[in-house]
XYZ file of C-alpha atoms in Angstrom:
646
model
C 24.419 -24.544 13.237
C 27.594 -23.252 12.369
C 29.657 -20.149 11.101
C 31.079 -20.330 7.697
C 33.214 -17.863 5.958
C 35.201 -17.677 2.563
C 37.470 -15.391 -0.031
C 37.138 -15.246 -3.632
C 40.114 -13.165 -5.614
C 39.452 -11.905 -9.062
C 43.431 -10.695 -9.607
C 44.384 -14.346 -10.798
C 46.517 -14.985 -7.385
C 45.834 -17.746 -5.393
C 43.454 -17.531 -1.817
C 45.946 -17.763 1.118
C 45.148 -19.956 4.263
C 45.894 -17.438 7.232
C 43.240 -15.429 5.666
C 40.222 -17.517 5.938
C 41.974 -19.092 9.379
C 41.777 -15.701 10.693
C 37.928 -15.291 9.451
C 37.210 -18.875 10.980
C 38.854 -17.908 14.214
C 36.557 -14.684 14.704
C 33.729 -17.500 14.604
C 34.258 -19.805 17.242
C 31.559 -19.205 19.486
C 29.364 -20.435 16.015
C 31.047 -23.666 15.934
C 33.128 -24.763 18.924
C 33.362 -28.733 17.840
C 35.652 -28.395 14.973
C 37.161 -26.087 12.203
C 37.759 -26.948 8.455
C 39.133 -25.733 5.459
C 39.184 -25.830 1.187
C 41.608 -24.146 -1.047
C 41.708 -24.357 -4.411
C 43.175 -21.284 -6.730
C 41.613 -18.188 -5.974
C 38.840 -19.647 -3.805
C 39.238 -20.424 -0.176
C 36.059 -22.038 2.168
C 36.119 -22.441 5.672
C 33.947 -23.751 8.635
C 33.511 -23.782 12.476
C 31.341 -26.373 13.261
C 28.516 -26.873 16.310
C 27.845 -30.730 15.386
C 23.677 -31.085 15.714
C 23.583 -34.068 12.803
C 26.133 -36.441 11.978
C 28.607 -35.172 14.726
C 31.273 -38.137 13.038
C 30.593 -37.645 9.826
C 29.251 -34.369 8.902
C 32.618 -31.837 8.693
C 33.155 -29.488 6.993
C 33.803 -28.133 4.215
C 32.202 -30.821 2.173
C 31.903 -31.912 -1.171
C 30.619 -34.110 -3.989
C 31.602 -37.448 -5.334
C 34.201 -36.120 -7.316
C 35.314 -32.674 -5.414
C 34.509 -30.956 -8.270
C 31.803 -28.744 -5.708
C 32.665 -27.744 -2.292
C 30.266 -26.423 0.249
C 30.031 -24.456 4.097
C 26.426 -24.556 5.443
C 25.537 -23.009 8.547
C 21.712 -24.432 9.649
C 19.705 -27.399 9.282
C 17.824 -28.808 6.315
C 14.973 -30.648 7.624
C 13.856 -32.640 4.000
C 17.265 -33.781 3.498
C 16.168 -37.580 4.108
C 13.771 -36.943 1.160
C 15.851 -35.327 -0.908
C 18.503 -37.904 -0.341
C 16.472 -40.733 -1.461
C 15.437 -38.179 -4.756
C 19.174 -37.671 -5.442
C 20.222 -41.110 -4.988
C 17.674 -42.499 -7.812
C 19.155 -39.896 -9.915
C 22.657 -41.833 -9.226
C 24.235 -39.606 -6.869
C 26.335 -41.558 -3.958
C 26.639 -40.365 -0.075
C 29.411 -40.735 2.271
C 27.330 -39.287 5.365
C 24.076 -38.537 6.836
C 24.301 -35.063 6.874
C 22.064 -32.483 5.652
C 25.114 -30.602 4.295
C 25.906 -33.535 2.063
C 22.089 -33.095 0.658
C 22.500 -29.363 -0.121
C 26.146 -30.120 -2.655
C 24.275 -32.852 -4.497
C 21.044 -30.641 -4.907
C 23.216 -28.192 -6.657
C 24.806 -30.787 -9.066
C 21.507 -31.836 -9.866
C 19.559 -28.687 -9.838
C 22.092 -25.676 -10.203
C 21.129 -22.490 -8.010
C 17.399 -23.454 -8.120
C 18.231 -25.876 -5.397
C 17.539 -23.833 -3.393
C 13.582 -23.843 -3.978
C 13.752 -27.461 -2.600
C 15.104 -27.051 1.063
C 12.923 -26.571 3.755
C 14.772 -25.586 6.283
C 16.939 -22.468 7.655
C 20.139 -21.636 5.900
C 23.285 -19.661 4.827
C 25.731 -21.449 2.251
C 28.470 -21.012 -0.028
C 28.831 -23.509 -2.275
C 32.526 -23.189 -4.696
C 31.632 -24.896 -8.140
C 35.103 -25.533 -9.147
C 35.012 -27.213 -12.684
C 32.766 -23.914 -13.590
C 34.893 -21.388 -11.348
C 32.237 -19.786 -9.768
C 30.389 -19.388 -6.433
C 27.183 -19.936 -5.276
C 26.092 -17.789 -2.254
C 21.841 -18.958 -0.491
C 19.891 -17.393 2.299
C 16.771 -19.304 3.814
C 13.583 -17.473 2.785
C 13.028 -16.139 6.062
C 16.627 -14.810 7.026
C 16.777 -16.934 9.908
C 20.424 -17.514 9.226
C 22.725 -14.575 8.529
C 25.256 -14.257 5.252
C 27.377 -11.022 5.082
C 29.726 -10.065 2.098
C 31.554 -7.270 1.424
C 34.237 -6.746 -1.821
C 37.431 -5.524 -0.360
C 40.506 -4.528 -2.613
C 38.921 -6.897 -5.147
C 38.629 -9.698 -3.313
C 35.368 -11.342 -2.339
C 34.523 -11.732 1.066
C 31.617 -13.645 2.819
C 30.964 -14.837 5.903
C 28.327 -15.484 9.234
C 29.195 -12.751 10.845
C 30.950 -8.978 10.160
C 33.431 -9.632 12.471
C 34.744 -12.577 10.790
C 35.150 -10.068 7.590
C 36.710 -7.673 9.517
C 40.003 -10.235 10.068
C 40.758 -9.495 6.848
C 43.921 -7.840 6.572
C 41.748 -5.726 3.472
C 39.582 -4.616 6.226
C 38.057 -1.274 5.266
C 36.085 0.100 8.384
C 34.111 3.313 6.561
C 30.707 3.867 8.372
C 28.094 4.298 5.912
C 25.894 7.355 7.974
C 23.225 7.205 5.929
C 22.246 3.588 7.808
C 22.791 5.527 10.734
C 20.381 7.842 10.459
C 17.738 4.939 9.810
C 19.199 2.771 12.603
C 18.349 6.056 15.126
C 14.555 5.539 13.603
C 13.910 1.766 13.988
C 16.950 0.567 15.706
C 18.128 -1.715 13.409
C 19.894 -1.975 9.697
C 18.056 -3.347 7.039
C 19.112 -5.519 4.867
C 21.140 -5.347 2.395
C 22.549 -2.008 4.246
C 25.175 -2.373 7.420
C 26.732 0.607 9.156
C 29.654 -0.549 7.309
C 29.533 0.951 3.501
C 31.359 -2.138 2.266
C 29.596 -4.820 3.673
C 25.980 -5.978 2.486
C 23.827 -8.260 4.174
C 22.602 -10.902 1.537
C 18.794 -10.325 1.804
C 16.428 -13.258 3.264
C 15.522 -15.585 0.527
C 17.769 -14.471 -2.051
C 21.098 -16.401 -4.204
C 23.915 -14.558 -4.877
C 26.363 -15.935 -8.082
C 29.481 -15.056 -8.814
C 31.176 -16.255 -12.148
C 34.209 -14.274 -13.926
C 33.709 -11.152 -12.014
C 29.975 -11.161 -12.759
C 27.456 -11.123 -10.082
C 23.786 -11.925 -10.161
C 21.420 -11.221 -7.202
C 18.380 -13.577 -7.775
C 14.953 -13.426 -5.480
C 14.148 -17.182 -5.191
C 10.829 -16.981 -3.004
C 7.857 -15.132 -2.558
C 4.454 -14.847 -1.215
C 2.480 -15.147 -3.994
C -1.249 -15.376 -2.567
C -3.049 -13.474 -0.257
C -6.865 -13.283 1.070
C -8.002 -16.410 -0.983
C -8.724 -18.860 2.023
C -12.639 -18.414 2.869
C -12.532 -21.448 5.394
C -14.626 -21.008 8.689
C -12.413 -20.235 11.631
C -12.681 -23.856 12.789
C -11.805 -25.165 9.692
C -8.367 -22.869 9.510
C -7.547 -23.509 13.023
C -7.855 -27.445 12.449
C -5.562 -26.662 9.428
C -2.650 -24.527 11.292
C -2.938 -27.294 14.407
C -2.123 -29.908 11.671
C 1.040 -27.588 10.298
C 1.864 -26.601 13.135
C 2.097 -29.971 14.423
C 4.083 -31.298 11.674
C 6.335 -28.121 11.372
C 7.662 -28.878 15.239
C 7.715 -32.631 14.627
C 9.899 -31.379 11.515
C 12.758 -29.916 13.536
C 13.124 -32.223 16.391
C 15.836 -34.126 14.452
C 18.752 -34.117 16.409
C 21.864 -36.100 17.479
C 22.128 -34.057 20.875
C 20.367 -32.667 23.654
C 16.767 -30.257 22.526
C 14.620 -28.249 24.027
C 12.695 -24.912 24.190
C 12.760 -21.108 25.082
C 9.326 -20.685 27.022
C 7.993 -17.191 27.382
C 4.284 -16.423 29.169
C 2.346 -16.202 25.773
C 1.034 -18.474 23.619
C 3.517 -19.039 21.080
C 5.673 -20.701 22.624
C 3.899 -22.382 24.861
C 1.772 -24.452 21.270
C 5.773 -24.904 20.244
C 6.167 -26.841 23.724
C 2.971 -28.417 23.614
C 3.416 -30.154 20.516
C 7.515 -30.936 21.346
C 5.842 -32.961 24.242
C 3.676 -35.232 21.842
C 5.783 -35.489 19.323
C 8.876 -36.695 21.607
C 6.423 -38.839 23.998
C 8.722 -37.403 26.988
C 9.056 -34.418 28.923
C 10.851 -31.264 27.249
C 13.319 -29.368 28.696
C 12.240 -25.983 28.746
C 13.625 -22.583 30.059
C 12.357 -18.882 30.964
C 14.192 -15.577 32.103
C 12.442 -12.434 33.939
C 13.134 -9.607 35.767
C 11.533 -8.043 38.799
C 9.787 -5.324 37.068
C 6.243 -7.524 36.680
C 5.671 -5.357 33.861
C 8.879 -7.428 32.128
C 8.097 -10.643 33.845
C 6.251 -13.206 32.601
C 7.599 -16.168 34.639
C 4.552 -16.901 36.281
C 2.169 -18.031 32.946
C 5.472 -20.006 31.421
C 5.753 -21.481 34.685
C 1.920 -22.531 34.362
C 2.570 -24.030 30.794
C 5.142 -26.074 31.628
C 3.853 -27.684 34.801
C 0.498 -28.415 32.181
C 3.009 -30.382 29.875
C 5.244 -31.574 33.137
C 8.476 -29.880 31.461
C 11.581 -30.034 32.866
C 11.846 -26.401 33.469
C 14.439 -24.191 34.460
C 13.725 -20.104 35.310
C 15.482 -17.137 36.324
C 14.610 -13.823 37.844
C 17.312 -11.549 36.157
C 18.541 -8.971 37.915
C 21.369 -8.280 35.195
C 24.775 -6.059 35.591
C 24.652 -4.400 32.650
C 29.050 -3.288 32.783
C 29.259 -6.910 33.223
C 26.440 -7.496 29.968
C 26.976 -4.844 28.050
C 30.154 -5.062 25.848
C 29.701 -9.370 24.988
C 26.275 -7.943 23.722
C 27.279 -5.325 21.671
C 30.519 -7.258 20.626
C 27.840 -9.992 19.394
C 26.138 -7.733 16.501
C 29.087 -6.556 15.407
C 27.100 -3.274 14.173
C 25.118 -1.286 16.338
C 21.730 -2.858 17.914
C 18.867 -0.952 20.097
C 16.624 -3.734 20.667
C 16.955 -4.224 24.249
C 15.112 -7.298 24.369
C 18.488 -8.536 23.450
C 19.334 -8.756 26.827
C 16.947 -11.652 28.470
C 17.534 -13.315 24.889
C 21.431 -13.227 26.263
C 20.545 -14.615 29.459
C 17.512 -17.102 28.423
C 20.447 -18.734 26.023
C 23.264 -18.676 28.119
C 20.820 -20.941 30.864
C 19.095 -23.186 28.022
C 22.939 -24.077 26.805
C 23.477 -25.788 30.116
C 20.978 -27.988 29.495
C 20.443 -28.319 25.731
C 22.403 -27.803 22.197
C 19.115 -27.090 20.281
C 16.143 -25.119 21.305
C 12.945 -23.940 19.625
C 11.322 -20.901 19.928
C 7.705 -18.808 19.135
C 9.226 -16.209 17.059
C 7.207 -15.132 13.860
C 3.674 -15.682 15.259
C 3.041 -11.733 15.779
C 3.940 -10.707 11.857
C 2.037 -13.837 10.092
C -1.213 -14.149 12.416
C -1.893 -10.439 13.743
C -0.278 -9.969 17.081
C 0.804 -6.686 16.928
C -2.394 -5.289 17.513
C -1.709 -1.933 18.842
C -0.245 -1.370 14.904
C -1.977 -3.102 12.924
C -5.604 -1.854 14.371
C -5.413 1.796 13.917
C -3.317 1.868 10.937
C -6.997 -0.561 9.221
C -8.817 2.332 11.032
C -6.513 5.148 8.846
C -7.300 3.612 5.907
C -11.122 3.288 6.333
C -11.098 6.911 7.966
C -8.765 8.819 5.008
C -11.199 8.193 2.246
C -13.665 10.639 4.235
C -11.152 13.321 4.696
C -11.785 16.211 2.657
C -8.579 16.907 0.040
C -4.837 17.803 0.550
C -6.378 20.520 2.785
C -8.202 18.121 5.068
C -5.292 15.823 5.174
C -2.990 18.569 6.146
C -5.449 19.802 8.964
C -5.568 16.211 10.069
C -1.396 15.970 10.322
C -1.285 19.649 11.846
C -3.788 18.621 14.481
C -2.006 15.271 15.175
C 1.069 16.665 15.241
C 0.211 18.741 17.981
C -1.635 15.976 20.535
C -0.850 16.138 23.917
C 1.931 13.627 23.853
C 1.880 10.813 26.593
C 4.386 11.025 29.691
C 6.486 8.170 31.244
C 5.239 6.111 28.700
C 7.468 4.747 25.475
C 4.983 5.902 22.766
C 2.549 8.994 22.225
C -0.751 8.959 22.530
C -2.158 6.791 19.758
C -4.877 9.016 18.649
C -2.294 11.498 18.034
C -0.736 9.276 15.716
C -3.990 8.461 13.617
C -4.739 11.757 13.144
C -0.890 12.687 11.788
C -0.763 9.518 9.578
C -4.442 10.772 7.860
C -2.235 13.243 6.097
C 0.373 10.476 5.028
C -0.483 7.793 2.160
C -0.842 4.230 3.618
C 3.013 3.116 2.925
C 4.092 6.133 5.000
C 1.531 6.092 7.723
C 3.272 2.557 7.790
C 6.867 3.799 8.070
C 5.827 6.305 10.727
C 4.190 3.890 12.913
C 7.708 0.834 12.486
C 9.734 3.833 13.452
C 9.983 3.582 17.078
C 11.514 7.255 17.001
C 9.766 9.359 14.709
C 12.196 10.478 11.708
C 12.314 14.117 12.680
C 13.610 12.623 16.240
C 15.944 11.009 14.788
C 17.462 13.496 12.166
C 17.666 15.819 15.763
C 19.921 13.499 17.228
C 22.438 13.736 14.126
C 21.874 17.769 14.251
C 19.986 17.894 10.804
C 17.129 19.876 10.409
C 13.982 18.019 11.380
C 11.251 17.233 9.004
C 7.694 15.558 9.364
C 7.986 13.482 5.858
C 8.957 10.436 6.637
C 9.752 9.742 3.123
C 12.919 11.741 3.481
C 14.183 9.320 5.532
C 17.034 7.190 4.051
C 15.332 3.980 4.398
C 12.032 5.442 3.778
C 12.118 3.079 0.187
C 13.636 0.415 1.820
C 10.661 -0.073 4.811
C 7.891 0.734 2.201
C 8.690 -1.325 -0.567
C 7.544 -4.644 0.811
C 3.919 -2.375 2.016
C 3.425 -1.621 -1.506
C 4.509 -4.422 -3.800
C 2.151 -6.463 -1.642
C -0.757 -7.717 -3.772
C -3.878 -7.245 -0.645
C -6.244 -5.077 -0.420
C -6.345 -5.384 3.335
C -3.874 -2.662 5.114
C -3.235 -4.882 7.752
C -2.033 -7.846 5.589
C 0.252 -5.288 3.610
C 1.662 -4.056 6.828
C 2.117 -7.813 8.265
C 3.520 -8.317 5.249
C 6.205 -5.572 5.069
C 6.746 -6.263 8.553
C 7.447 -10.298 7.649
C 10.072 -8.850 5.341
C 11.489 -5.620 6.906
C 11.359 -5.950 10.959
C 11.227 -10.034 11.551
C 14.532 -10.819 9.342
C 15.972 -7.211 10.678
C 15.181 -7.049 14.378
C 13.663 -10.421 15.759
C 16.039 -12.733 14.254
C 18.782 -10.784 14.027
C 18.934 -11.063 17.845
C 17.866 -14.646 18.469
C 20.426 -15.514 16.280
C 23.389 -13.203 18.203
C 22.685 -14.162 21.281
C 22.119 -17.718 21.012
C 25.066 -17.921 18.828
C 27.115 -16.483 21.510
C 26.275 -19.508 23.533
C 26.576 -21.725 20.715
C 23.030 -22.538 20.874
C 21.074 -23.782 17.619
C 17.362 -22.165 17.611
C 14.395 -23.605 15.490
C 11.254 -21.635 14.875
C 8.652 -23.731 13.814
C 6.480 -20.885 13.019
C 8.471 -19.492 10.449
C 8.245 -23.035 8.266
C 6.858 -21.357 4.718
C 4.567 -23.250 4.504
C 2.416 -21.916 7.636
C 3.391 -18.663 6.433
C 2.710 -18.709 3.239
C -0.964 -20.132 4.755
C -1.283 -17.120 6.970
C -1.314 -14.813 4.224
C -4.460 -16.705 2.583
C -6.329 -15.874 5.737
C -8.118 -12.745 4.988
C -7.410 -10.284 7.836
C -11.200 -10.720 8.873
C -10.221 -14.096 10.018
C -7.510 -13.730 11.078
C -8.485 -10.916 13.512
C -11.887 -10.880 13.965
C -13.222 -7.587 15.843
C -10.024 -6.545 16.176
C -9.193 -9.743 18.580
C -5.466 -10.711 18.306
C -3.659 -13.609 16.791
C -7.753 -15.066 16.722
C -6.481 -18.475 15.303
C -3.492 -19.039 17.584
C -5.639 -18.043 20.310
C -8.936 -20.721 19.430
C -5.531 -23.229 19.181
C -4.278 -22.496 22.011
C -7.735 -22.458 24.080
C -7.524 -26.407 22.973
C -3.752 -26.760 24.082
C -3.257 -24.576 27.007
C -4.109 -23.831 30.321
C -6.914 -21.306 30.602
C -5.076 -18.823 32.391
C -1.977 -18.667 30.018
C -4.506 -17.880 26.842
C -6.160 -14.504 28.953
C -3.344 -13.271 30.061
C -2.397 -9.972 28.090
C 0.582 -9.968 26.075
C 3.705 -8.365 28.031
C 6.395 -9.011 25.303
C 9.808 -10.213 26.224
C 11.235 -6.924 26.938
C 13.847 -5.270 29.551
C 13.368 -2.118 31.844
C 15.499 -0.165 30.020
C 13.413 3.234 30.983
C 14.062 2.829 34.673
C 17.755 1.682 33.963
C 18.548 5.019 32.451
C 17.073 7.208 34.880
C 17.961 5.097 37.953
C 21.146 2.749 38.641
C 22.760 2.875 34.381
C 21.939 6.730 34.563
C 25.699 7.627 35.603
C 27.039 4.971 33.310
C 25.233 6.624 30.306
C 26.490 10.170 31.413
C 29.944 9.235 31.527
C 30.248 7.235 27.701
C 27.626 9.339 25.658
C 28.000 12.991 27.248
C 31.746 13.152 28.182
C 34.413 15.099 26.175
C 35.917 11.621 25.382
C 32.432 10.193 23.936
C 33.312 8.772 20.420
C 29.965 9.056 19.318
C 30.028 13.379 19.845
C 30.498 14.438 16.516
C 28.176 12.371 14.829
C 25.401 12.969 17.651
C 23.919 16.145 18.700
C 25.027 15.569 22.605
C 23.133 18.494 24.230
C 19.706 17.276 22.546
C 20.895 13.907 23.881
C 21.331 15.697 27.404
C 18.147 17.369 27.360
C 16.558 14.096 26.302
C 18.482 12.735 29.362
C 17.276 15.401 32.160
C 13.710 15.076 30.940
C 13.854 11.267 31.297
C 15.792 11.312 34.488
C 13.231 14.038 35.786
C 10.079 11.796 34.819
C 8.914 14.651 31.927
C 9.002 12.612 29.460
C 10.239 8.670 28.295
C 12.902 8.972 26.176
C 14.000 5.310 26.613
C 14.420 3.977 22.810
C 16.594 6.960 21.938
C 18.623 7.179 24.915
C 19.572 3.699 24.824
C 19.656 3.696 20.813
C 22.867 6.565 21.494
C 23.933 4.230 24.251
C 24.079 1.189 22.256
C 25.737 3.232 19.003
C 28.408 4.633 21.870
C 29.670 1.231 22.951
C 30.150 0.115 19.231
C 31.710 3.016 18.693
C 34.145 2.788 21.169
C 34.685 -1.297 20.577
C 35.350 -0.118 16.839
C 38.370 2.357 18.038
C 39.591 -0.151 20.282
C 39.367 -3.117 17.924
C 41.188 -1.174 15.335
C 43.083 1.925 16.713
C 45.159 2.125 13.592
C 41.944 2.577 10.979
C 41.241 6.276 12.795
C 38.499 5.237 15.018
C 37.593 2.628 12.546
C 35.876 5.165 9.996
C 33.759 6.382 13.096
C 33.799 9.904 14.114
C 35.973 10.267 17.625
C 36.063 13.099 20.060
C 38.824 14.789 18.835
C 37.019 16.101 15.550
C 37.320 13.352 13.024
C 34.554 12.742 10.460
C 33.458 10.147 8.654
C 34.195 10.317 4.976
């Protein structure tokens, strides 16, 4: 695990040192064991380092026999003793045994379809001197992050925003449309930033540039769905045996490894297969608070005395002006999912103990865990065939739309919600329900006039696409689907990433290997989630692997209190950065919406807690942007005293 970052100029002048120094610099807490560096012409690579594999051997930048190719690689390649022995029978000679080493040979011998043949989790540049171009990889899951952005016409990429933003080409304009879909869901999706200059490269995508010509190439897909008739025994035997073989997979490591353990099943099969394959006890380590409702210390604490773990736990009770700004400094872009927050403090207590630690994450998107979506949007589809005509639908939507609505609770009432999505089409029923504030919400906040259509929504296309392109005929698998490729690579591991990274902690997911995913879409959703029952195959796994207790538990989620935050000790805190005169968020946001948001919340009418702390969270970038760069304007970001963005 590392943080890379590069230039490529296309004016004929040659890349200058300080530049990528400063980028490298503004990555540190990536890589703390070590920075390197590769100039040549108009190209310039760099690298901080967090040794995991080869700690003597494996800096970087690295290259091939003859330095004719030159690669940064942040992540770990978990085949690279296989490919190794492959590339070494095709005459290629190592001088280390690091993955990294693996990944520049694959590309001599392979070109950009190299890519096809790691199993792992990456982000690389690789600088293919003798043919003057560059080769830019995400891992098919967008477990690890690649940013780029072309600034005066000069190519920047990099791990992280903030390591683009050293560049003295810096160009700080806010794009607003991403705004208005970050108010919605909370997050940016890829390949949009709230920057209009820098793109995310999307999960599982190359990007080449050669003579000022760029090619965007989609490497990886999931090309079968629904064909898998096995019995539920059989399919659980199969996904032990994956499973199995996926953690075994990414226990390779030169230092200290261990695991996040949350109260749900997930992660407790990730621990209980760490502790066969390693024949010892794991180190493993949980965060709560002391809202039970957010606590789930008690069932981890179960699991891990079952597998005699060498556990570690903490009840957070978390100072949120002491929190706040490392968080929000650690996204670089605005970020409203507050789960963010235990993920800070789960990370900052497993790097005491470990370098590496694997998590649960993806479980929920490939085997059915978000029930509470995925069930009544099946339900829609079965119930909009029987509504009569446009005129039905629209009677459905007019009735929905006015459902009592659910107090001090973070979502309406759910029937409300069918009954407005029977007048949608599936993809936007979809959209609605991902949205965790409704799109007319969140065109309020920015003062536009609200609308029910989701699809006017400036990521509207982006969220849908996935849903429809997806080749089931099951609703649920097309929304698990969409959500594998929109929320997962957007929200979930956006943050695990951050936040571990800010403790320069490596994280492995075993359930995101491809290959189990690309085996949970061949589960029909029958299967998968028989009578509606959750995660059904996880669960009959677990029920062999766990203790009893852990496997009926209901699912709690590894959330924060954020609700009672606002309208109890934070509430003051919130008044004084989003509703003051000096707020530098007030002429992009609608602030007396926002303050009669606030009084309802505070008065127990109503919860408003994802859009209060959405404004919050867009606030304190805000004013980090001004601060960071005082002499950009506000950094492109409208201020209090009447700027706008262009």
């Amino acid at each position: 695990m590392c943080g890379i970052a590069g230039i490529l100029r296309f004016d004929g002048a040659p890349a200058r040192r300080a530049e990528v120094e400063a980028m490298v610099a503004a990555l540190e807490h990536r890589g703390p064991h070590g920075r390197g560096f590769h100039l040549d012409g108009p190209c310039a690579l760099g690298h901080a380092r967090l040794a995991i594999i080869d700690p003597k051997g494996g800096a970087q930048p690295m290259s091939n026999e003859d330095g004719s190719c030159w690669i940064v690689f942040n992540g770990e390649v978990y085949n690279h003793r296989d490919l190794r022995r492959e590339l070494e029978a095709h005459g290629h000679r190592f001088r280390t045994q690091s993955d990294t080493e693996a990944i520049v040979h694959a590309y001599e011998e392979w070109g950009d379809a190299c890519v096809e043949r790691l199993d792992g989790m990456f982000a690389f540049a690789i600088a293919d001197l003798r043919r003057r171009r560059v080769l830019l990889a995400r891992d098919r899951l967008g477990k690890k992050p690649l940013f780029h952005a072309m600034l005066g016409g000069v190519l920047h990429f990099a791990s992280e925003i903030k390591a683009i933003k050293a560049s003295p080409l810096w160009n700080g304009q806010v794009n607003l449309d991403s705004i208005e879909g970050y108010l919605s869901l909370g997050y940016f999706i890829a390949p949009a930033t709230a920057y209009k200059h820098v793109h995310k490269l999307e999960p599982a995508h190359t990007l080449s540039i050669e003579r000022s010509r760029i090619i965007d190439r989609k490497y990886w897909d999931i090309s079968a769905f629904d064909t898998d008739e096995r019995s539920g025994d059989a399919l659980v035997d199969e996904v032990d045996a994956r499973l199995a073989a996926a953690v075994a997979r990414r226990l390779e490591s030169e230092v200290p490894i261990g695991a996040f353990l949350s109260g749900g099943i997930d992660s407790g099969l990730v621990v209980s297969y760490m502790a066969e394959s390693l024949g010892n006890p794991p180190i493993t380590a949980s965060v709560g608070f002391d809202d039970k409702a957010h606590n789930e210390l008690e069932p981890a604490a179960l699991t891990a005395a079952h597998f005699s773990t060498r556990h570690s736990t903490e009840t957070v009770q978390p100072k949120l002006e002491d929190v706040l700004d490392p968080i929000v400094r650690s996204f670089d872009e605005p970020f409203a999912d507050p789960s963010a927050i235990p993920t800070y403090y789960v990370s900052k207590m497993a790097r005491q103990h470990v370098t590496v630690a694997l998590s649960g994450d993806g479980g929920d998107e490939a085997f059915g865990g978000y029930v509470w979506r995925y069930l009544p949007h099946q339900l829609e589809e079965k119930v909009r065939r029987f509504v009569p005509g446009s005129a039905g639908r629209q009677a459905a939507a007019w009735l929905g739309a006015r459902w009592p609505r659910a107090r001090a609770f973070p979502r309406p009432l759910r029937l409300g919600n069918v009954l407005e999505n029977l007048g949608r089409d599936p993809a936007g029923a979809y959209y609605a329900d991902l949205c965790f504030l409704k799109p007319q919400d969140a065109r309020a906040l920015l003062g536009k006039a609200p609308t029910r259509e989701p699809a006017e929504s400036p990521v509207y296309d982006q969220v849908t696409r996935p849903y429809r392109e997806c080749q089931s005929d099951s609703a649920v698998q097309r929304a698990q689907c969409a959500d594998l490729k929109v929320y997962l690579p957007n929200d979930p591991l956006v943050k695990v990433d951050r936040m571990s990274m800010a403790h320069s902690l490596e994280i492995r997911c075993p359930l995101l290997d491809h290959r189990i995913i690309e085996l949970a879409f061949r589960i029909p959703t029958r299967t998968k989630m028989p009578n509606g029952q959750p995660k059904s195959l996880l669960r009959g796994l677990a029920e062999r692997r766990l203790p009893r207790k852990v496997v009926t538990m209901p699912k709690r989620g590894f959330t924060a209190p954020t609700g009672a935050w606002l309208a109890g000790p934070y509430a003051s805190q919130f008044r004084d950065d989003v509703l003051s005169s000096e707020a530098r968020s007030r002429d992009l946001i609608d602030t007396s919406r926002v303050a009669r948001l606030f009084t309802e919340h505070r008065n127990g009418r109503a919860d408003h807690s994802f859009a209060l702390w959405a404004v919050w969270m867009l606030e304190r970038w805000a004013r980090q942007e001004e601060a960071a760069c005082p002499e950009q304007d506000g950094a492109g970001f409208p201020a209090a005293s009447g700027r706008r963005v262009a």
